[in-house]
Amino acid sequence: MGLTIAQKIIKDHLLGGTMKAGEEIALRIDQTLTQDATGTMAYLEFETMGIDRVRTERSVAYIDHNTLQSGFENADDHRFIQSIAKKHGIYFSRPGNGICHQVHLERFGIPGKTLIGSDSHTPTGGGIGMLAFGAGGLDVAVAMGGGAYYITMPKMMKVNLTGKLRDFVTAKDVSLEILRILSVKGGVGYIIEWGGEGIKSLSVPERATITNMGTELGATTSIFPSDEITKAFLEAEGRGEAWKPLASDPDAEYDRIIEIDLSTLEPLIACPHSPDNVVKVSSLKGTKVDQVCIGSCTNSSLYDMLKVAAILKGKTISPDVSLSISPGSKQVLSMLADCGALSDILASGARVLECACGPCIGMGFSPNSAGVSLRTFNRNFEGRSGTADGKVYLVSPETAAAAALTGEITDPTLLGESPKVEMPAAFKIDDSAVIAPASPEEAKDLEILRGPNIKKFPEAKPQEDTLSAELVLKVGDNITTDHIMPAGAKILPYRSNIPYLSQFCFGVCDKSFPERAKAAGESIIIGGSNYGQGSSREHAALVPLYLGVRAVITKSFARIHIANLINAGIMPLTFENPEDYEKIDQGDRLTIKDIYAGMESGKMLLLDETKGQQIPLTCAFTDRQKAILKAGSLLAYTKKGE
Ligand code: MIC
Ligand code: SF4
């Protein structure tokens, strides 16, 4: 039987397990990336492993999330990351150099290689044929140390594209269309391969927009073939030698195939508060818009920015709209400046922000009360923008620019002729903002610079055979990591300070949760389906651990979050009968006995002492995961194995 692209790369990197969907496999990781919001924790974890130098082919530490520096905290963390990178063989991308995924695609990504990053949008690298996964910081730390990355072997999905996008219909609309079809849960357990005749008209940045947003489907990752278009992109980046062709075999088999005819698509928009709440832009015509934000790792390439500049050129934005533009990288910003497009953007009345995540993660530019914000980003979860009642819609750069001009939701196809943008034959290459690590010799004497904001992370608690605890919180379906551990300008600077962060845990759902959890000592959380979707932040596991949470019981989990829970030593369990979710109430006293035997059989019994009822639970831990839970955490388990 032939192989898919992903199966070929997995086969080349397989360190353990068999390539059978549903089984645990161990992968060799060629490259890692971190960003600063998850990076400090990842490097603290790396340090405890006592390894002198990273064992990957390339590891890069980016500073792109926490760039506000409204106090000493972020600046201290940046210095910590910079010093640890220099000492341990990691390249350091300075603040201002750009968003990790955009810069990695431009300067470091290589078709056919494996990449894990402590950020859920690491699959952006799939746009050039990398097998790239988002992971928790601890998994990235282990990979930097040369350890394997463990995942469940995914099923394979193929999306066949035919036809060609019409004017003003974009790769972002393709992402929104697949979200409309599959929902935020529809990609769980799959790697999505994009193919068909239609991909020949998609440039690398457009492909990267699509693989980036595969994360919102819950997919393990997404990937495009590496073809002549990939080659041209790498050559334009001065990295032609990194190219190699990659395609699936003609007789490769897929568990699911979806057909999309690009020529039938229309501009689409995801309504608050979920990326799969998708309708046609034309159906919301006339809705008043307060704010427009263009940028993020989804839509901040030179290609996107040039189109926006062309639409804005010679025009002034609506007086009622505040428009922000954040180019994805220094390369993008500098090329926009050189060709004059930046002046067109500025002349329109836009506010140009630095090359960073910015408004996407609530670092400034929060909308006004109940404000309507159109964003070219990938997530519109409740409260994420920093304004609790803000209404965030996700759109393409074209739809965003149209709304900025008219002040209302506007179908961009009504703008007249669509601007034609060619990818340049050569990008402007300047890697001066990437600082190389010290030589092993020099590294010996280097000191790691630590600030007072770095606090100890919570201690591992080995899983005992019986758990008796209060159900301190019951939440519904599709709880995101932004609900569990919010980010934003007020909280993000404290990513290396778990005790401080803990005051905000689940703040979006229930402000009294932290206090109740602390008072309860040990506790249990119950959730609906797709619990923990969204970010890779391991803080969404470490903070509940700090507050005493010992188990989370749900209808189903999102992939990265369940791995983070196990790595932190919190037991993830699922209802055997999803309808049992209804039978338990917050405040009930719950007991689970014979946990060790249950880990083996895959079945446990939950005794609800308050209601005198028994509820069957399931689990599917691999031997490695059982050992991690019994040791109390992946770190404790890794140390034991030394
Ligand atoms: C996000 O988009 O939510 C983030 C911020 O990039 C996160 C990482 C984090 O929480 O630091 C992600 O997607 O993994
Ligand atoms: Fe940054 Fe937003 Fe991308 Fe996350 S989704 S990496 S916050 S730009």
XYZ file of C-alpha atoms and ligand atoms in Angstrom:
664
model
C 0.000 0.000 0.000
C 1.266 3.479 -0.840
C 1.924 6.096 1.793
C 0.593 9.584 2.437
C 3.071 12.460 2.825
C 2.740 12.381 6.612
C 3.172 8.615 6.771
C 6.399 8.928 4.761
C 7.842 11.506 7.145
C 6.682 9.526 10.183
C 8.306 6.375 8.762
C 11.610 8.252 8.387
C 11.446 9.473 11.988
C 9.909 6.508 13.793
C 11.731 5.617 17.020
C 9.083 3.341 18.488
C 5.577 1.970 18.018
C 3.816 0.915 14.850
C 2.180 3.177 12.311
C -1.309 1.933 13.106
C -3.929 4.616 13.741
C -4.673 4.877 17.470
C -1.356 3.423 18.671
C 1.278 5.456 20.439
C 4.321 6.253 18.318
C 7.634 7.872 19.230
C 9.130 10.340 16.750
C 12.619 11.755 16.303
C 12.391 15.533 16.232
C 14.696 17.512 13.933
C 13.753 21.046 14.951
C 12.067 22.797 17.871
C 10.706 26.256 18.403
C 9.505 28.069 21.486
C 7.888 31.441 21.983
C 8.288 33.542 25.104
C 4.852 32.970 26.656
C 5.482 29.226 26.893
C 9.259 29.366 26.520
C 10.303 30.420 30.010
C 8.598 27.371 31.478
C 9.954 25.090 28.727
C 13.533 26.248 29.399
C 13.133 25.922 33.167
C 12.055 22.347 32.492
C 14.941 21.834 30.067
C 17.347 23.059 32.747
C 16.172 20.480 35.265
C 17.154 17.765 32.775
C 20.788 18.755 33.172
C 21.645 18.558 29.456
C 24.453 20.877 28.272
C 23.507 21.344 24.653
C 20.382 20.764 22.604
C 20.533 17.607 20.515
C 18.264 18.757 17.701
C 19.389 19.913 14.251
C 17.953 23.363 14.944
C 16.229 24.892 17.949
C 14.998 28.470 17.936
C 13.681 30.605 20.809
C 11.381 33.389 19.593
C 10.213 36.465 21.474
C 6.895 37.513 19.967
C 4.025 37.177 22.472
C 5.007 39.180 25.559
C 6.363 42.317 23.972
C 4.506 45.025 25.907
C 6.948 45.191 28.820
C 4.660 47.223 31.045
C 6.819 46.170 33.993
C 10.074 44.300 34.546
C 8.490 40.847 34.210
C 8.572 40.338 30.438
C 11.956 41.984 30.051
C 13.387 39.687 32.729
C 11.931 36.628 31.043
C 13.384 37.706 27.702
C 16.833 38.040 29.267
C 16.452 34.621 30.860
C 15.492 33.033 27.535
C 18.287 34.833 25.682
C 20.921 33.719 28.177
C 19.740 30.133 28.319
C 19.562 29.976 24.506
C 23.139 31.188 24.178
C 24.410 28.659 26.688
C 22.580 25.605 25.426
C 22.913 25.831 21.627
C 19.604 27.529 20.763
C 19.177 30.334 18.203
C 17.493 33.410 19.675
C 15.100 35.500 17.584
C 14.948 38.953 19.152
C 11.704 40.791 19.887
C 10.771 42.699 16.740
C 12.067 39.991 14.413
C 8.582 38.619 14.052
C 6.005 35.993 14.928
C 7.605 32.583 15.459
C 5.595 30.753 12.788
C 6.115 33.393 10.096
C 9.854 33.693 10.765
C 10.326 29.935 11.034
C 8.653 29.429 7.675
C 10.823 32.115 6.085
C 14.195 31.254 7.569
C 14.339 27.758 9.068
C 11.594 25.389 7.910
C 12.654 22.434 5.744
C 10.341 20.086 3.805
C 10.338 16.528 5.126
C 11.714 17.448 8.568
C 9.895 17.150 11.890
C 9.283 20.215 14.068
C 7.616 20.586 17.432
C 6.891 23.954 18.966
C 5.479 25.118 22.282
C 2.711 26.834 20.410
C -0.389 25.249 18.928
C 0.058 26.924 15.531
C 3.371 25.220 14.831
C 1.587 23.277 12.009
C 2.037 26.481 9.961
C 5.266 24.728 8.846
C 3.073 22.213 6.996
C 2.766 24.917 4.334
C 6.237 23.949 3.105
C 5.854 20.222 3.707
C 7.205 19.993 7.264
C 5.582 17.612 9.697
C 5.062 20.185 12.429
C 3.211 19.767 15.722
C 2.144 22.035 18.562
C 3.124 20.596 21.943
C 3.398 21.423 25.617
C 6.616 23.072 26.794
C 7.759 19.946 28.585
C 7.463 17.841 25.417
C 9.533 20.474 23.607
C 12.115 20.454 26.413
C 12.401 16.668 26.149
C 12.819 16.901 22.348
C 15.539 19.562 22.769
C 17.312 17.074 24.999
C 17.185 14.503 22.198
C 14.185 12.588 23.554
C 11.350 11.307 21.396
C 8.015 13.046 20.913
C 5.072 10.742 21.593
C 1.762 11.034 19.792
C -1.127 8.789 18.954
C -0.706 7.667 15.352
C -3.351 9.749 13.582
C -5.794 8.770 10.884
C -5.284 10.374 7.489
C -7.655 12.859 5.908
C -7.245 14.297 2.418
C -8.758 17.537 1.249
C -8.807 17.649 -2.543
C -8.947 21.122 -3.982
C -10.189 21.697 -7.511
C -10.784 24.918 -9.430
C -9.334 28.316 -8.620
C -10.205 30.990 -6.072
C -12.215 33.879 -7.488
C -11.130 37.470 -7.004
C -11.255 38.543 -3.334
C -11.760 34.956 -2.171
C -8.706 33.752 -0.279
C -6.876 30.970 1.528
C -8.484 32.252 4.740
C -11.888 31.536 3.227
C -10.690 27.989 2.473
C -9.777 27.634 6.167
C -13.174 28.961 7.222
C -14.938 26.661 4.753
C -13.238 23.561 6.158
C -14.116 24.753 9.678
C -17.726 25.145 8.554
C -17.676 21.584 7.205
C -15.793 19.865 10.025
C -16.293 22.067 13.148
C -13.688 22.685 15.849
C -13.745 18.973 16.705
C -13.789 17.545 13.183
C -10.030 17.252 12.761
C -9.337 15.512 16.092
C -7.254 12.399 15.555
C -6.359 13.255 11.943
C -3.470 14.601 9.938
C -4.941 16.599 7.086
C -3.150 16.478 3.736
C -4.079 19.149 1.221
C -3.823 18.197 -2.449
C -5.505 18.165 -5.838
C -5.130 20.426 -8.868
C -6.314 23.442 -6.872
C -3.154 23.659 -4.759
C -1.141 24.644 -7.836
C -2.597 28.120 -7.620
C -1.802 28.519 -3.914
C 1.474 30.185 -2.903
C 3.396 29.096 0.194
C 1.993 31.882 2.422
C -1.535 30.900 1.359
C -0.809 27.249 2.115
C 0.618 28.272 5.489
C -2.615 30.161 6.303
C -4.477 26.897 5.722
C -2.146 24.636 7.748
C -2.050 27.268 10.502
C -5.806 27.142 10.949
C -5.897 23.349 10.839
C -5.203 23.792 14.561
C -8.713 25.202 14.989
C -10.089 21.909 13.597
C -8.341 20.029 16.405
C -6.191 18.222 13.814
C -2.888 16.686 14.905
C -1.332 18.639 12.060
C -1.859 19.631 8.411
C 0.527 19.359 5.480
C 0.932 20.301 1.818
C 3.183 18.539 -0.699
C 6.579 20.085 -1.377
C 6.488 21.051 -5.060
C 7.771 23.654 -7.522
C 5.904 26.383 -5.610
C 7.678 25.369 -2.396
C 10.967 25.355 -4.299
C 10.408 28.872 -5.641
C 9.578 30.123 -2.125
C 12.711 28.603 -0.602
C 14.842 29.929 -3.466
C 13.399 33.409 -2.925
C 14.435 33.040 0.731
C 17.955 32.136 -0.453
C 17.453 28.595 0.858
C 16.963 26.638 -2.358
C 19.254 23.872 -1.080
C 16.729 23.068 1.674
C 14.134 22.000 -0.903
C 13.246 18.436 -1.683
C 10.140 17.154 -3.437
C 7.492 15.426 -1.358
C 4.231 13.884 -2.509
C 1.929 11.097 -1.437
C 1.934 7.822 -3.389
C -0.843 7.517 -5.977
C -2.259 4.511 -4.106
C -2.021 6.105 -0.634
C -5.132 5.448 1.423
C -7.080 7.986 3.447
C -9.659 7.458 6.182
C -11.648 10.417 4.949
C -11.624 12.473 1.751
C -13.239 15.882 1.350
C -13.627 17.713 -1.969
C -13.673 21.498 -2.195
C -14.136 23.359 -5.473
C -12.283 26.627 -4.913
C -14.201 28.391 -7.666
C -17.487 28.013 -5.765
C -16.260 29.651 -2.538
C -17.387 33.074 -1.357
C -15.848 35.350 1.287
C -16.647 33.825 4.694
C -16.650 35.062 8.285
C -16.535 33.259 11.657
C -18.913 34.861 14.154
C -18.350 35.139 17.918
C -17.175 33.102 19.821
C -15.957 30.114 17.835
C -13.865 29.728 14.659
C -16.415 27.251 13.261
C -19.372 29.614 13.587
C -19.015 30.404 9.882
C -21.425 32.243 7.561
C -21.086 34.170 4.289
C -19.754 37.720 4.671
C -22.636 38.914 2.485
C -25.157 37.631 5.061
C -23.889 40.152 7.656
C -23.786 43.072 5.237
C -24.152 46.423 6.960
C -23.169 45.318 10.486
C -21.334 48.259 12.056
C -17.656 47.628 12.775
C -15.649 49.363 15.532
C -12.258 47.834 15.063
C -10.263 45.940 12.416
C -7.021 44.077 13.169
C -4.837 42.674 10.392
C -1.937 40.370 11.215
C -1.224 37.258 13.388
C 0.522 34.065 12.373
C -2.454 33.285 10.102
C -2.383 36.348 7.856
C 0.713 38.502 8.191
C 2.851 37.475 5.214
C 4.176 39.929 2.649
C 1.539 38.557 0.276
C -1.291 39.425 2.700
C 0.133 42.836 3.554
C 0.663 43.829 -0.088
C -2.962 43.011 -0.883
C -4.155 45.072 2.079
C -1.895 47.967 1.069
C -3.253 47.834 -2.480
C -6.870 47.939 -1.243
C -6.148 50.854 1.120
C -3.989 52.795 -1.360
C -5.245 56.311 -1.963
C -8.192 55.871 0.428
C -8.946 56.829 4.027
C -10.469 54.427 6.511
C -13.854 55.091 8.094
C -13.646 57.611 10.959
C -15.541 55.129 13.138
C -13.013 52.323 12.712
C -9.725 51.797 14.493
C -7.421 49.758 12.221
C -4.271 47.958 13.376
C -1.771 46.286 11.110
C 0.956 43.990 12.460
C 3.292 42.614 9.782
C 4.429 39.068 10.577
C 8.160 39.649 10.464
C 10.932 42.167 10.094
C 11.396 40.822 6.574
C 7.764 41.617 5.728
C 7.835 45.078 7.326
C 11.107 46.025 5.747
C 9.983 44.928 2.270
C 6.712 46.833 2.720
C 8.767 49.912 3.559
C 11.101 49.474 0.596
C 8.342 49.166 -1.995
C 6.289 52.077 -0.643
C 3.328 49.923 0.445
C 3.914 50.896 4.076
C 3.280 54.531 3.166
C -0.001 53.551 1.516
C -1.007 51.747 4.713
C -0.035 54.680 6.938
C -1.709 57.225 4.690
C -5.007 55.344 5.002
C -5.118 56.029 8.752
C -4.009 52.603 9.986
C -1.997 52.160 13.161
C 1.054 50.057 12.421
C 2.017 47.813 15.337
C 5.253 45.915 15.820
C 5.897 42.511 14.232
C 4.436 40.381 17.013
C 1.270 38.558 18.107
C -0.141 41.736 19.679
C -3.948 41.979 19.620
C -4.327 38.260 18.785
C -3.461 37.339 22.355
C -4.978 40.433 23.925
C -1.649 42.267 24.203
C -3.147 45.667 23.582
C -5.763 46.796 21.067
C -8.691 45.350 23.013
C -11.973 46.483 21.441
C -14.336 48.987 23.084
C -17.208 47.700 25.294
C -19.392 45.338 23.278
C -17.341 46.453 20.256
C -17.378 44.579 16.956
C -13.837 43.649 15.937
C -13.002 42.063 12.580
C -9.707 40.207 12.790
C -7.628 38.227 10.328
C -6.616 35.949 13.215
C -7.399 32.310 13.916
C -9.283 32.421 17.229
C -12.255 34.408 18.470
C -12.782 32.732 21.839
C -14.789 34.637 24.408
C -12.740 37.210 26.307
C -9.502 36.472 24.397
C -9.343 39.996 22.960
C -9.150 41.433 26.481
C -12.690 42.902 26.335
C -15.086 40.539 28.074
C -18.091 41.520 25.924
C -16.093 42.208 22.724
C -17.510 40.543 19.591
C -14.676 39.171 17.509
C -15.216 37.962 13.933
C -12.547 36.138 11.892
C -12.044 37.179 8.267
C -9.548 37.376 5.405
C -7.272 40.415 4.995
C -9.401 41.490 2.025
C -12.647 41.400 4.013
C -10.886 43.182 6.890
C -9.605 45.970 4.625
C -13.049 46.393 3.045
C -14.667 46.833 6.478
C -11.983 49.303 7.549
C -12.875 51.481 4.578
C -16.657 51.287 4.804
C -17.097 51.002 8.590
C -19.375 48.008 8.207
C -19.146 44.343 7.284
C -18.719 44.446 3.529
C -18.367 41.728 0.933
C -14.949 42.573 -0.575
C -16.026 41.314 -4.004
C -17.986 44.590 -4.238
C -14.755 46.599 -4.076
C -14.155 46.473 -7.814
C -11.068 44.886 -9.282
C -9.005 42.694 -7.010
C -5.362 43.732 -6.567
C -2.874 41.396 -8.233
C 0.054 40.556 -6.011
C 3.069 38.595 -7.200
C 5.430 36.831 -4.825
C 8.883 38.424 -5.171
C 11.688 36.518 -6.913
C 13.892 37.284 -3.913
C 12.968 38.233 -0.354
C 15.116 40.680 1.581
C 17.320 38.563 3.778
C 18.685 39.959 7.001
C 19.183 37.538 9.860
C 20.871 40.050 12.121
C 18.034 39.759 14.656
C 18.740 36.053 15.103
C 21.526 35.574 17.627
C 23.557 32.398 17.269
C 24.393 30.332 20.362
C 27.837 30.317 21.936
C 30.327 27.568 21.107
C 30.380 24.690 23.630
C 33.715 26.025 24.894
C 32.444 29.606 25.431
C 29.147 28.342 26.830
C 30.770 26.795 29.908
C 31.327 30.147 31.623
C 28.036 31.753 30.651
C 25.666 32.701 33.411
C 21.893 32.329 33.165
C 20.159 35.625 33.970
C 17.131 35.161 36.215
C 14.660 37.756 37.494
C 12.414 37.691 40.571
C 9.314 36.852 38.487
C 10.526 33.294 37.966
C 8.917 31.137 40.610
C 9.135 27.404 41.201
C 6.694 25.245 39.267
C 4.265 23.067 41.223
C 5.552 19.860 42.668
C 4.649 16.562 41.086
C 2.103 14.517 43.013
C 2.304 10.783 42.304
C -1.085 9.275 41.482
C -2.300 7.129 44.360
C -4.601 4.122 44.115
C -7.611 5.965 45.539
C -8.789 9.498 44.864
C -11.448 11.110 46.970
C -12.176 14.731 46.198
C -14.825 17.351 45.663
C -16.178 18.205 42.218
C -15.187 21.859 42.350
C -16.132 22.845 38.824
C -18.482 21.558 36.152
C -18.160 23.173 32.712
C -19.710 22.539 29.270
C -18.485 21.629 25.764
C -15.533 23.146 23.874
C -13.853 24.697 26.904
C -10.715 26.368 25.565
C -7.363 26.865 27.239
C -8.267 30.578 27.183
C -11.106 29.700 29.599
C -8.863 27.551 31.791
C -5.871 29.868 31.913
C -6.576 33.215 30.260
C -3.793 35.279 28.683
C -3.864 38.996 27.755
C -1.800 41.994 28.737
C -2.580 41.846 32.462
C -1.779 38.176 32.968
C 0.683 37.114 30.273
C 3.723 38.690 31.982
C 3.293 36.135 34.779
C 3.716 32.972 32.728
C 6.694 31.975 34.876
C 4.812 32.664 38.106
C 2.236 29.907 38.624
C 1.080 31.090 42.102
C 0.222 34.537 40.705
C -1.454 33.105 37.597
C -3.611 30.826 39.708
C -5.891 33.728 40.775
C -7.169 33.961 37.201
C -7.734 30.267 36.512
C -11.176 29.711 34.896
C -11.904 33.411 35.505
C -13.976 33.559 32.294
C -16.354 30.857 33.598
C -16.286 31.236 37.360
C -14.269 33.818 39.275
C -14.554 31.975 42.601
C -12.988 28.762 41.248
C -9.414 29.392 42.506
C -10.586 30.041 46.058
C -12.924 27.050 46.132
C -10.263 24.752 44.680
C -7.701 25.852 47.256
C -10.198 25.386 50.077
C -11.070 21.904 48.832
C -7.444 20.728 48.952
C -7.708 18.015 46.301
C -10.373 18.393 43.650
C -11.894 17.134 40.394
C -13.181 19.039 37.349
C -15.896 17.828 34.975
C -16.123 19.033 31.379
C -18.070 18.306 28.202
C -16.590 17.373 24.830
C -13.382 18.743 23.260
C -12.162 19.979 26.653
C -8.926 21.999 26.402
C -9.116 23.006 22.741
C -6.925 25.847 21.552
C -3.532 26.761 22.869
C -0.644 24.470 23.766
C -0.063 26.373 27.041
C 0.893 23.835 29.703
C -0.129 26.487 32.223
C -3.684 25.213 31.639
C -2.517 22.031 33.384
C 0.163 23.372 35.763
C -2.105 26.005 37.315
C -4.975 23.571 38.063
C -2.309 21.221 39.472
C -1.112 24.021 41.749
C -4.728 24.549 42.870
C -5.047 20.870 43.787
C -6.886 19.434 40.771
C -6.130 15.698 40.571
C -8.425 14.499 37.782
C -10.462 15.935 34.929
C -13.437 13.898 33.709
C -14.966 14.812 30.342
C -16.859 13.540 27.310
C -13.631 14.054 25.261
C -10.352 16.006 25.273
C -8.334 18.045 22.785
C -5.005 16.459 21.798
C -2.354 18.818 23.175
C -4.213 19.488 26.406
C -4.653 15.827 27.309
C -0.893 15.351 26.820
C -0.225 18.386 29.036
C -2.522 17.026 31.767
C -0.696 13.698 31.809
C 2.706 15.430 31.726
C 1.627 17.451 34.782
C 0.343 14.341 36.581
C -3.387 15.156 36.390
C -5.475 12.136 35.426
C -7.692 12.662 32.345
C -10.709 10.327 32.330
C -13.789 10.092 30.121
C -17.414 9.083 30.728
C -18.207 5.643 29.323
C -21.729 6.950 28.697
C -21.590 10.639 27.765
C -25.126 11.163 29.146
C -23.782 10.456 32.678
C -22.303 13.961 32.497
C -25.785 15.243 33.370
C -26.076 13.142 36.550
C -23.312 14.816 38.562
C -23.414 18.277 40.100
C -20.797 20.739 41.197
C -20.076 20.248 44.898
C -20.637 16.453 44.837
C -18.131 14.329 46.749
C -16.494 11.869 44.360
C -14.318 8.800 44.947
C -12.421 6.601 42.515
C -10.902 3.411 43.935
C -8.528 0.838 42.425
C -6.998 3.375 40.086
C -3.931 1.263 39.255
C -6.060 -1.721 38.203
C -8.306 0.684 36.275
C -5.342 2.096 34.383
C -4.628 -1.469 33.190
C -8.197 -2.446 32.310
C -9.101 0.961 30.854
C -12.156 1.110 33.139
C -12.740 2.887 36.452
C -15.779 3.352 38.616
C -16.699 6.779 39.921
C -18.629 6.765 43.177
C -20.703 9.895 43.641
C -21.035 9.794 47.414
C -23.358 12.776 47.572
C -25.932 11.122 45.311
C -25.099 7.501 46.120
C -24.598 6.585 42.452
C -21.892 4.808 40.475
C -20.729 6.043 37.113
C -18.455 4.063 34.754
C -15.422 5.876 33.365
C -12.894 4.936 30.712
C -9.248 5.691 30.102
C -6.696 4.565 27.528
C -3.244 5.162 28.957
C -0.145 3.740 27.328
C 2.456 2.119 29.581
C 4.512 5.299 29.368
C 1.566 7.456 30.407
C 0.724 5.172 33.350
C 4.329 5.445 34.497
C 4.236 9.251 34.170
C 1.042 9.482 36.252
C 2.428 7.150 38.895
C 5.686 9.130 39.033
C 3.627 12.345 39.347
C 4.816 14.110 36.173
C 6.815 13.675 32.992
C 9.741 15.470 34.649
C 9.707 13.118 37.638
C 9.386 10.154 35.271
C 12.262 11.379 33.070
C 14.471 11.872 36.146
C 13.607 8.384 37.444
C 14.710 6.876 34.131
C 18.174 8.447 34.375
C -2.422 31.265 21.342
O -2.601 31.570 20.165
O -3.337 30.980 22.131
C -0.997 31.204 21.860
C -0.825 32.310 22.821
O -0.097 31.384 20.807
C -0.790 29.839 22.500
C 0.454 29.706 23.238
C 0.393 30.286 24.605
O -0.618 30.175 25.277
O 1.411 30.844 24.999
C -0.888 28.651 21.534
O -1.577 28.736 20.548
O -0.318 27.581 21.810
Fe 0.653 34.553 18.267
Fe -1.934 34.643 17.776
Fe -0.403 33.077 16.364
Fe -0.903 32.470 18.919
S -2.373 32.529 17.246
S 1.107 32.405 17.847
S -0.976 34.527 19.802
S -0.299 35.296 16.409
